[in-house]
Tab-separated table of C-alpha atoms in Angstrom:
chain	number	residue	atom	x	y	z
A	1010	MET	CA	13.388	10.054	-27.600
A	1011	TYR	CA	10.895	8.780	-24.862
A	1012	LEU	CA	9.167	5.753	-25.157
A	1013	LEU	CA	6.533	5.189	-23.069
A	1014	LEU	CA	6.332	1.450	-21.886
A	1015	GLY	CA	2.569	0.400	-20.896
A	1016	LEU	CA	-0.037	3.161	-21.282
A	1017	GLY	CA	-1.295	2.585	-17.751
A	1018	LYS	CA	-2.794	5.585	-15.498
A	1019	ALA	CA	0.754	6.555	-14.753
A	1020	ASN	CA	2.216	6.933	-18.605
A	1021	GLU	CA	-1.170	8.629	-19.882
A	1022	SER	CA	-0.768	11.543	-17.352
A	1023	ILE	CA	3.090	11.712	-18.849
A	1024	LYS	CA	1.753	11.365	-22.379
A	1025	ARG	CA	-0.716	14.446	-22.172
A	1026	TYR	CA	2.215	16.361	-20.759
A	1027	LEU	CA	4.505	15.827	-23.698
A	1028	GLU	CA	1.684	16.430	-26.435
A	1029	LYS	CA	0.855	19.694	-24.642
A	1030	ARG	CA	4.610	20.617	-25.047
A	1031	ASN	CA	4.815	18.897	-28.969
A	1032	VAL	CA	7.500	16.557	-27.373
A	1033	ASN	CA	8.026	13.477	-29.856
A	1034	PHE	CA	7.438	10.133	-28.276
A	1035	TYR	CA	6.835	6.386	-28.900
A	1036	ILE	CA	3.950	3.981	-27.197
A	1037	TYR	CA	4.438	0.541	-26.733
A	1038	ASP	CA	1.531	-1.307	-24.704
A	1039	ASP	CA	1.346	-5.023	-25.184
A	1040	ASN	CA	-2.510	-4.777	-24.734
A	1041	LEU	CA	-2.849	-2.152	-27.504
A	1042	LEU	CA	-3.293	-1.703	-31.036
A	1043	GLY	CA	-2.928	1.057	-32.863
A	1044	TYR	CA	0.275	2.534	-31.564
A	1045	ASP	CA	3.939	2.352	-32.390
A	1046	GLU	CA	5.159	-1.201	-34.280
A	1047	LEU	CA	8.648	-2.146	-32.902
A	1048	ASN	CA	11.293	-1.993	-35.291
A	1049	ASP	CA	14.801	-1.584	-35.431
A	1050	ASP	CA	14.788	1.898	-36.718
A	1051	LEU	CA	12.460	2.929	-33.702
A	1052	LEU	CA	14.226	1.266	-31.331
A	1053	ASP	CA	17.687	2.678	-31.975
A	1054	LYS	CA	16.034	6.194	-31.497
A	1055	VAL	CA	15.252	5.945	-28.052
A	1056	SER	CA	16.996	7.355	-25.150
A	1057	ILE	CA	14.801	6.963	-22.293
A	1058	VAL	CA	11.972	4.370	-21.248
A	1059	ILE	CA	9.394	5.264	-18.845
A	1060	LYS	CA	7.976	2.421	-17.448
A	1061	SER	CA	4.346	2.009	-16.122
A	1062	PRO	CA	4.991	0.999	-12.470
A	1063	GLY	CA	3.179	-2.715	-13.227
A	1064	ILE	CA	5.303	-3.504	-16.476
A	1065	ASP	CA	7.358	-6.812	-15.111
A	1066	ASN	CA	11.004	-6.317	-14.906
A	1067	GLU	CA	11.031	-9.734	-17.141
A	1068	HIS	CA	9.340	-8.055	-19.960
A	1069	PHE	CA	11.338	-8.437	-23.297
A	1070	LEU	CA	12.000	-4.835	-23.777
A	1071	ILE	CA	13.265	-3.978	-20.230
A	1072	LYS	CA	15.657	-6.776	-21.223
A	1073	TYR	CA	16.521	-5.081	-24.245
A	1074	PHE	CA	16.744	-1.694	-23.104
A	1075	LYS	CA	18.937	-2.926	-20.095
A	1076	ASN	CA	21.440	-4.726	-22.396
A	1077	LYS	CA	21.822	-1.495	-24.534
A	1078	SER	CA	22.314	0.563	-21.025
A	1079	ILE	CA	19.024	2.638	-22.187
A	1080	LYS	CA	17.920	5.083	-19.275
A	1081	ILE	CA	14.484	3.480	-17.813
A	1082	ILE	CA	12.533	5.400	-15.510
A	1083	THR	CA	9.094	5.476	-13.977
A	1084	ASP	CA	6.688	8.494	-13.410
A	1085	LEU	CA	8.168	9.236	-9.899
A	1086	GLU	CA	11.586	9.907	-11.639
A	1087	PHE	CA	9.758	11.840	-14.423
A	1088	TYR	CA	8.303	13.978	-11.907
A	1089	PHE	CA	11.301	14.850	-9.854
A	1090	LEU	CA	13.059	15.707	-13.600
A	1091	ASN	CA	10.545	17.768	-14.880
A	1092	ARG	CA	8.402	19.659	-12.128
A	1093	LEU	CA	7.964	23.339	-12.963
A	1094	TYR	CA	8.366	24.490	-8.756
A	1095	ASN	CA	10.014	22.607	-6.064
A	1096	PRO	CA	6.954	22.575	-3.442
A	1097	PHE	CA	7.201	21.076	-0.023
A	1098	THR	CA	7.295	17.338	-1.119
A	1099	VAL	CA	6.753	14.463	1.042
A	1100	ILE	CA	7.295	10.346	0.112
A	1101	ILE	CA	5.783	7.709	2.321
A	1102	THR	CA	6.721	4.084	1.432
A	1103	GLY	CA	6.407	0.926	3.010
A	1104	THR	CA	4.902	-1.935	3.271
A	1105	ASN	CA	1.144	-1.548	4.919
A	1106	GLY	CA	-0.771	1.627	5.621
A	1107	LYS	CA	0.867	4.184	2.944
A	1108	SER	CA	-2.738	5.207	1.818
A	1109	SER	CA	-3.987	6.114	5.154
A	1110	THR	CA	-0.585	7.733	6.294
A	1111	VAL	CA	-0.751	9.944	3.355
A	1112	LYS	CA	-4.532	10.765	3.749
A	1113	LEU	CA	-3.680	11.704	7.412
A	1114	ILE	CA	-0.747	13.674	6.814
A	1115	ARG	CA	-2.713	15.993	4.418
A	1116	HIS	CA	-5.223	16.008	6.806
A	1117	LEU	CA	-3.012	17.660	9.686
A	1118	ILE	CA	-1.163	20.018	7.617
A	1119	GLY	CA	-4.496	21.285	6.313
A	1120	GLU	CA	-3.505	21.846	2.751
A	1121	GLY	CA	-1.720	20.328	-0.183
A	1122	VAL	CA	-2.384	17.273	-2.752
A	1123	VAL	CA	-2.129	13.310	-2.108
A	1124	CYS	CA	-0.991	11.549	-5.212
A	1125	GLY	CA	0.956	8.609	-6.602
A	1126	ASN	CA	-0.242	5.125	-5.569
A	1127	ILE	CA	-3.107	6.411	-4.274
A	1128	GLY	CA	-5.530	8.611	-6.770
A	1129	ASP	CA	-4.048	10.633	-9.226
A	1130	SER	CA	-0.738	9.952	-10.874
A	1131	VAL	CA	2.070	12.125	-9.484
A	1132	CYS	CA	2.714	13.710	-13.031
A	1133	ASN	CA	-0.599	15.389	-13.258
A	1134	TYR	CA	0.904	18.020	-10.838
A	1135	LEU	CA	4.312	18.669	-12.579
A	1136	GLU	CA	2.834	22.623	-12.516
A	1137	CYS	CA	1.741	22.041	-8.927
A	1138	ASP	CA	2.886	24.440	-6.391
A	1139	GLN	CA	1.308	23.079	-3.339
A	1140	PRO	CA	2.561	20.779	-1.128
A	1141	ILE	CA	2.742	17.024	-2.481
A	1142	ILE	CA	2.158	14.035	-0.547
A	1143	ILE	CA	3.315	11.118	-2.482
A	1144	GLU	CA	2.464	7.236	-1.711
A	1145	VAL	CA	5.260	5.539	-3.570
A	1146	SER	CA	5.461	1.863	-4.090
A	1147	SER	CA	8.126	-0.333	-4.477
A	1148	TYR	CA	7.438	-0.830	-8.350
A	1149	MET	CA	7.837	3.103	-8.703
A	1150	ALA	CA	10.704	3.270	-6.470
A	1151	GLU	CA	13.007	0.930	-8.060
A	1152	TYR	CA	13.843	3.011	-11.161
A	1153	CYS	CA	13.909	6.442	-9.363
A	1154	PHE	CA	17.060	7.896	-8.991
A	1155	ASN	CA	16.793	11.615	-7.886
A	1156	SER	CA	14.198	11.807	-5.129
A	1157	LYS	CA	14.040	15.348	-4.150
A	1158	ALA	CA	11.698	14.883	-1.340
A	1159	ASN	CA	12.210	16.952	1.771
A	1160	ILE	CA	10.860	14.492	3.955
A	1161	LEU	CA	11.054	10.768	3.645
A	1162	GLY	CA	8.956	8.086	5.892
A	1163	PHE	CA	8.913	4.714	5.731
A	1164	ILE	CA	6.439	3.374	7.896
A	1165	ASN	CA	7.615	-0.581	7.637
A	1166	ILE	CA	8.853	-2.775	5.401
A	1167	TYR	CA	8.340	-6.641	5.155
A	1168	PRO	CA	8.604	-9.109	2.422
A	1169	ASN	CA	6.502	-8.186	-0.348
A	1170	HIS	CA	5.759	-8.149	-4.114
A	1171	LEU	CA	8.325	-10.708	-4.136
A	1172	ARG	CA	7.119	-12.420	-7.396
A	1173	HIS	CA	8.536	-9.067	-8.930
A	1174	HIS	CA	11.373	-8.379	-7.120
A	1175	HIS	CA	12.519	-11.823	-6.546
A	1176	ASP	CA	13.970	-11.771	-3.037
A	1177	PHE	CA	13.322	-9.398	-0.017
A	1178	ASP	CA	16.639	-7.558	-0.603
A	1179	SER	CA	16.063	-6.018	-3.889
A	1180	TYR	CA	12.127	-5.099	-2.646
A	1181	LEU	CA	14.061	-3.357	0.188
A	1182	ASN	CA	16.755	-1.788	-2.350
A	1183	SER	CA	14.319	-0.160	-4.535
A	1184	LYS	CA	12.864	1.786	-1.847
A	1185	LEU	CA	16.335	2.983	-0.571
A	1186	ASN	CA	16.583	4.537	-3.830
A	1187	LEU	CA	14.706	7.029	-2.141
A	1188	ILE	CA	16.940	8.384	0.088
A	1189	ASN	CA	19.225	11.216	-1.586
A	1190	GLY	CA	21.941	11.526	0.527
A	1191	ASP	CA	20.898	14.939	0.274
A	1192	ASN	CA	21.778	16.900	3.834
A	1193	ASP	CA	18.666	18.573	3.604
A	1194	GLN	CA	16.267	15.300	3.367
A	1195	LEU	CA	14.685	14.282	6.575
A	1196	VAL	CA	14.752	10.513	6.625
A	1197	TYR	CA	11.979	8.933	9.199
A	1198	ILE	CA	11.691	5.133	9.761
A	1199	ASN	CA	9.785	2.722	12.004
A	1200	SER	CA	11.387	1.536	14.860
A	1201	ILE	CA	10.841	-1.707	14.081
A	1202	ASN	CA	12.770	-1.827	10.972
A	1203	LYS	CA	16.345	0.046	12.361
A	1204	ASN	CA	18.164	-2.665	11.452
A	1205	LEU	CA	17.491	-2.451	7.805
A	1206	PHE	CA	19.063	1.182	7.734
A	1207	LYS	CA	22.478	0.527	9.008
A	1208	GLY	CA	25.040	2.978	7.374
A	1209	TYR	CA	22.181	5.682	6.442
A	1210	ILE	CA	21.814	9.058	8.302
A	1211	VAL	CA	18.507	8.484	9.681
A	1212	SER	CA	16.243	10.373	11.799
A	1213	TYR	CA	13.762	8.665	14.430
A	1214	TYR	CA	10.046	9.824	15.279
A	1215	ASP	CA	10.105	7.377	18.102
A	1216	TYR	CA	10.673	10.182	20.531
A	1217	LEU	CA	7.278	11.730	20.450
A	1218	LYS	CA	6.254	8.465	22.179
A	1219	ASN	CA	7.663	10.162	25.298
A	1220	TYR	CA	5.701	13.490	24.889
A	1221	ILE	CA	2.331	12.470	23.842
A	1222	ASN	CA	-0.194	9.541	23.975
A	1223	ILE	CA	-2.523	9.143	21.250
A	1224	ASP	CA	-5.456	6.407	21.176
A	1225	PHE	CA	-5.108	5.956	17.351
A	1226	LYS	CA	-5.479	2.545	15.083
A	1227	TYR	CA	-2.156	2.884	13.362
A	1228	LYS	CA	-0.254	4.398	16.116
A	1229	ASP	CA	3.170	4.433	14.599
A	1230	ASN	CA	2.135	5.625	11.496
A	1231	ALA	CA	0.075	8.520	13.471
A	1232	MET	CA	3.564	9.742	15.173
A	1233	LEU	CA	5.163	10.016	11.495
A	1234	ALA	CA	2.220	12.019	10.251
A	1235	ILE	CA	2.367	14.078	13.532
A	1236	THR	CA	6.135	14.406	13.036
A	1237	ILE	CA	6.186	15.451	9.831
A	1238	ALA	CA	3.083	18.009	10.220
A	1239	LEU	CA	5.375	19.545	13.296
A	1240	ASN	CA	8.017	20.044	10.597
A	1241	TYR	CA	5.624	21.799	8.305
A	1242	GLY	CA	4.976	24.202	10.866
A	1243	ILE	CA	1.698	23.191	12.425
A	1244	ASN	CA	1.093	23.887	15.949
A	1245	LEU	CA	0.892	20.397	18.511
A	1246	GLU	CA	-2.299	21.617	19.847
A	1247	ILE	CA	-3.924	22.006	16.218
A	1248	ILE	CA	-2.237	18.732	14.986
A	1249	LEU	CA	-4.049	17.040	17.926
A	1250	LYS	CA	-7.394	18.559	17.593
A	1251	ARG	CA	-7.213	17.478	13.879
A	1252	LEU	CA	-6.234	14.280	14.433
A	1253	LYS	CA	-9.450	13.663	16.014
A	1254	THR	CA	-11.295	14.357	13.243
A	1255	PHE	CA	-9.727	11.880	10.688
A	1256	GLU	CA	-12.098	9.883	8.971
A	1257	PHE	CA	-10.296	6.412	7.791
A	1258	LEU	CA	-9.970	5.078	4.435
A	1259	GLU	CA	-12.606	2.296	3.579
A	1260	HIS	CA	-11.438	-1.321	3.736
A	1261	ARG	CA	-8.496	-0.397	6.674
A	1262	LEU	CA	-10.206	-1.655	10.027
A	1263	GLU	CA	-13.467	-0.636	9.012
A	1264	GLU	CA	-15.871	-0.995	11.677
A	1265	PHE	CA	-19.103	-1.151	9.325
A	1266	PHE	CA	-21.697	-3.093	11.352
A	1267	LYS	CA	-22.732	-4.098	14.828
A	1268	TYR	CA	-24.627	-7.271	14.879
A	1269	LYS	CA	-25.921	-7.069	18.647
A	1270	ASP	CA	-22.658	-6.958	20.923
A	1271	VAL	CA	-20.723	-8.121	17.753
A	1272	VAL	CA	-18.406	-5.267	15.815
A	1273	PHE	CA	-18.233	-6.600	12.266
A	1274	VAL	CA	-14.939	-5.350	10.833
A	1275	ASN	CA	-13.732	-5.066	6.970
A	1276	ASP	CA	-9.885	-5.000	6.618
A	1277	SER	CA	-9.979	-6.353	2.825
A	1278	LYS	CA	-6.878	-4.046	2.240
A	1279	SER	CA	-5.000	-6.864	4.281
A	1280	THR	CA	-2.904	-8.416	1.623
A	1281	ASN	CA	-0.184	-10.408	3.698
A	1282	ILE	CA	0.330	-11.927	7.159
A	1283	TYR	CA	1.903	-8.317	8.431
A	1284	ALA	CA	-1.208	-6.534	7.909
A	1285	LEU	CA	-3.015	-9.292	9.480
A	1286	ASN	CA	-0.960	-9.225	12.488
A	1287	CYS	CA	-1.007	-5.409	12.634
A	1288	ALA	CA	-4.931	-5.743	12.648
A	1289	LEU	CA	-4.714	-8.617	15.650
A	1290	ASP	CA	-2.836	-6.318	17.376
A	1291	PHE	CA	-5.313	-3.551	17.481
A	1292	TYR	CA	-8.001	-5.868	18.722
A	1293	LYS	CA	-5.598	-7.942	21.141
A	1294	ASP	CA	-8.233	-7.298	23.953
A	1295	LYS	CA	-11.499	-8.423	22.090
A	1296	ASN	CA	-12.500	-11.924	21.606
A	1297	ILE	CA	-12.171	-12.653	17.813
A	1298	ILE	CA	-13.824	-14.526	14.505
A	1299	LEU	CA	-11.124	-14.502	11.841
A	1300	ILE	CA	-11.801	-14.482	8.619
A	1301	ALA	CA	-8.892	-14.968	6.086
A	1302	GLY	CA	-8.053	-16.230	2.532
A	1303	GLY	CA	-7.373	-15.439	-1.245
A	1304	LYS	CA	-5.068	-15.722	-3.810
A	1305	LEU	CA	-2.362	-18.477	-3.289
A	1306	LYS	CA	1.008	-16.885	-2.327
A	1307	GLU	CA	3.239	-19.366	-0.669
A	1308	GLU	CA	4.710	-17.130	1.734
A	1309	ASP	CA	5.755	-17.762	5.658
A	1310	VAL	CA	2.893	-17.491	7.816
A	1311	LYS	CA	3.958	-16.464	11.200
A	1312	LEU	CA	1.069	-15.380	12.922
A	1313	LYS	CA	1.030	-13.829	16.191
A	1314	LYS	CA	-0.411	-16.229	18.542
A	1315	TYR	CA	-3.566	-14.691	20.693
A	1316	GLN	CA	-5.679	-16.551	23.156
A	1317	ASN	CA	-8.600	-14.183	21.699
A	1318	ILE	CA	-8.776	-15.807	18.294
A	1319	LYS	CA	-11.602	-18.227	18.925
A	1320	LYS	CA	-12.706	-19.383	15.538
A	1321	ILE	CA	-10.996	-18.961	12.157
A	1322	TYR	CA	-12.508	-19.211	8.495
A	1323	LEU	CA	-10.956	-19.718	5.833
A	1324	TYR	CA	-11.929	-19.759	2.263
A	1325	GLY	CA	-10.744	-19.342	-1.592
A	1326	GLU	CA	-7.634	-20.397	-3.413
A	1327	ASN	CA	-5.131	-20.580	-0.323
A	1328	LYS	CA	-7.424	-22.248	2.060
A	1329	LEU	CA	-5.699	-25.681	2.761
A	1330	PHE	CA	-2.430	-23.864	2.576
A	1331	LEU	CA	-3.458	-21.288	5.649
A	1332	ARG	CA	-5.430	-23.930	7.665
A	1333	ASP	CA	-2.005	-26.252	7.596
A	1334	LYS	CA	0.007	-23.207	8.033
A	1335	LEU	CA	-2.624	-21.717	11.109
A	1336	TYR	CA	-3.469	-25.095	12.649
A	1337	LYS	CA	-0.376	-24.573	15.025
A	1338	TYR	CA	-1.915	-21.541	16.353
A	1339	ASN	CA	-5.814	-22.440	16.369
A	1340	THR	CA	-7.151	-25.935	16.023
A	1341	ASN	CA	-10.838	-24.120	15.694
A	1342	ILE	CA	-10.674	-23.697	11.578
A	1343	HIS	CA	-13.580	-23.944	9.017
A	1344	VAL	CA	-12.761	-24.168	5.531
A	1345	PHE	CA	-15.083	-23.064	2.704
A	1346	ASP	CA	-14.818	-22.403	-0.967
A	1347	ASN	CA	-16.080	-18.508	-0.718
A	1348	LEU	CA	-17.040	-15.811	1.252
A	1349	ASP	CA	-20.748	-16.237	0.730
A	1350	ASN	CA	-20.630	-19.888	2.397
A	1351	VAL	CA	-18.257	-18.115	5.374
A	1352	ILE	CA	-21.136	-15.628	6.123
A	1353	SER	CA	-23.855	-18.676	5.667
A	1354	ASN	CA	-21.936	-20.776	8.118
A	1355	ILE	CA	-21.483	-17.966	10.765
A	1356	ASP	CA	-24.003	-18.314	13.502
A	1357	ASP	CA	-22.651	-18.772	17.268
A	1358	PHE	CA	-21.418	-15.502	18.460
A	1359	TYR	CA	-21.136	-16.675	22.333
A	1360	ASN	CA	-18.085	-14.729	23.773
A	1361	ILE	CA	-17.401	-12.825	20.937
A	1362	ASP	CA	-16.490	-9.153	20.294
A	1363	ILE	CA	-15.200	-8.735	16.825
A	1364	VAL	CA	-15.640	-10.570	13.627
A	1365	LEU	CA	-12.631	-9.657	11.857
A	1366	PHE	CA	-12.282	-9.923	7.897
A	1367	SER	CA	-8.574	-9.606	7.495
A	1368	PRO	CA	-7.557	-11.790	4.520
A	1369	ALA	CA	-3.880	-11.877	4.366
A	1370	SER	CA	-4.087	-12.547	0.848
A	1371	GLU	CA	-4.228	-10.993	-2.222
A	1372	SER	CA	-7.846	-10.685	-3.695
A	1373	PHE	CA	-7.070	-11.947	-7.378
A	1374	ASP	CA	-8.637	-15.418	-6.919
A	1375	GLN	CA	-12.193	-14.372	-6.593
A	1376	PHE	CA	-11.921	-10.691	-7.092
A	1377	ASN	CA	-10.444	-7.548	-9.007
A	1378	ASN	CA	-9.100	-5.940	-6.229
A	1379	PHE	CA	-9.222	-5.680	-2.714
A	1380	GLU	CA	-11.758	-2.773	-2.720
A	1381	GLU	CA	-14.144	-5.267	-4.694
A	1382	ARG	CA	-13.619	-7.645	-1.972
A	1383	GLY	CA	-14.426	-5.661	0.676
A	1384	LYS	CA	-17.450	-4.292	-0.731
A	1385	TYR	CA	-18.874	-7.621	-1.149
A	1386	PHE	CA	-18.026	-8.651	2.495
A	1387	LYS	CA	-19.923	-5.834	3.495
A	1388	LYS	CA	-22.633	-6.578	1.203
A	1389	ILE	CA	-23.410	-10.088	1.649
A	1390	VAL	CA	-22.966	-9.445	6.126
A	1391	LEU	CA	-25.349	-6.336	5.699
A	1392	ASN	CA	-27.848	-8.793	3.884
A	1393	LYS	CA	-27.959	-11.571	6.093
A	1394	PHE	CA	-27.584	-9.929	9.449
A	1395	GLN	CA	-29.372	-6.436	9.472
A	1396	ASN	CA	-32.753	-8.430	8.577
A	1397	MET	CA	-31.919	-10.432	11.760
A	1398	LEU	CA	-31.973	-7.458	14.060
C-alpha cells in the first residue's frame, strides 16, 4: 500500500494517477485535515512511502519508516518505475542555473517537455512519449535509485540546502544517486567539479570549447546544452542559430531597465554566494553597484574580489552578517532594513555601468520566494527612475 506523505504539487500528480487506476493509497499531510488518521493498523499496511520533496528527513514518519526498513521514494523514482514509455530522457541537476539550462536544452532540440523542479511534476508525464527534460533538485534525487535518464548533466555543485542535508557530502551523495552505472547513460559534468566524481565513469563536454566560441550569459551551461542537442541529432549550425533566439528566464541576470547609461539587473534567483560570484564573473568588465541580502544563512562567504564593485548596498535579516563578511573585499558598504530604503538611497551613478541586484541569500525573511522578491525589486526601481528620465 502506498502512503503519500505530504500533498504538494508532486504528490498531487501521483494521487490523480493512482485514483485513475483505482489503486488504493493513504494520504498524510501535517497541514491538511480530512485525510487519513494515523493508527497502527494503517501504518502496518504501508509498503512504499512517496515523500513530497519538501518533507524534512527529521519528520517523525520518515524516521519511523526508515526504522521499519520501509521503502521511501520521491516522485522522480515513481516516474521511472511507472512510466508507460521510455522516451529520450535528460536529467539536469546542480546548484545554480538548472532552470535556464533545461529550458535551453528544450529550445535547442526543438521538441519535448520540461518538468520536475520547474513547472509541472514529472509524474504528469507518465504516459508521455516525447523527449523529457527534467530539472532535479537534491530533494528529488535523494530518494531516487533507479534513474533511467539517457543523459545526466551536472552543471555545478556547491554547498547548498545544508539545513536539510546537514553536510556537503550528504548533499553531493543525493545527486550521485542519479548515476545508474548503465553503460548507455551519458554523464556530463562541469570542469570545475571534476574532483567530486573520482571513481565514476564521466564524459566531459569541455572539449567543445576548442571548436566553438559563444557569447552567452552562462557559457558552461550552454556548452552542456549544445552537447546534449548534438547527442540528440541536431545539426550544429541549427543549434547555434537557435542559441541566438533563446529568451532567458525572469530573475536570472535580467537586464530589465536602463537609466541613462546605467543598466539595472534583476538576479533575484541568486540565493547563495556562488550564484553571486557567477553574476560578478559575467559583469567583470563593468563598474558595479551591488545590492545583496535576505534570509540569514551563516555560511562561508567567499566573494571573488573585483575592483569593479564600487559600492555595496545590503538589506534584510543578514545585512550585518554580510557586512562583516564583505568588509575585507570592499569598505564602501551601506546597510538598510529593506529594499525600499536601498532604492531610495541610491542616487550617485558616477562611473557606474551596472546596478546588480544579486542577493546571494534566500528570500524568506521578507518575501515568499525569489520570484516575488525579483518582481518587487523591478517595481520599485521603475517607480523611482522611470519618472526621472
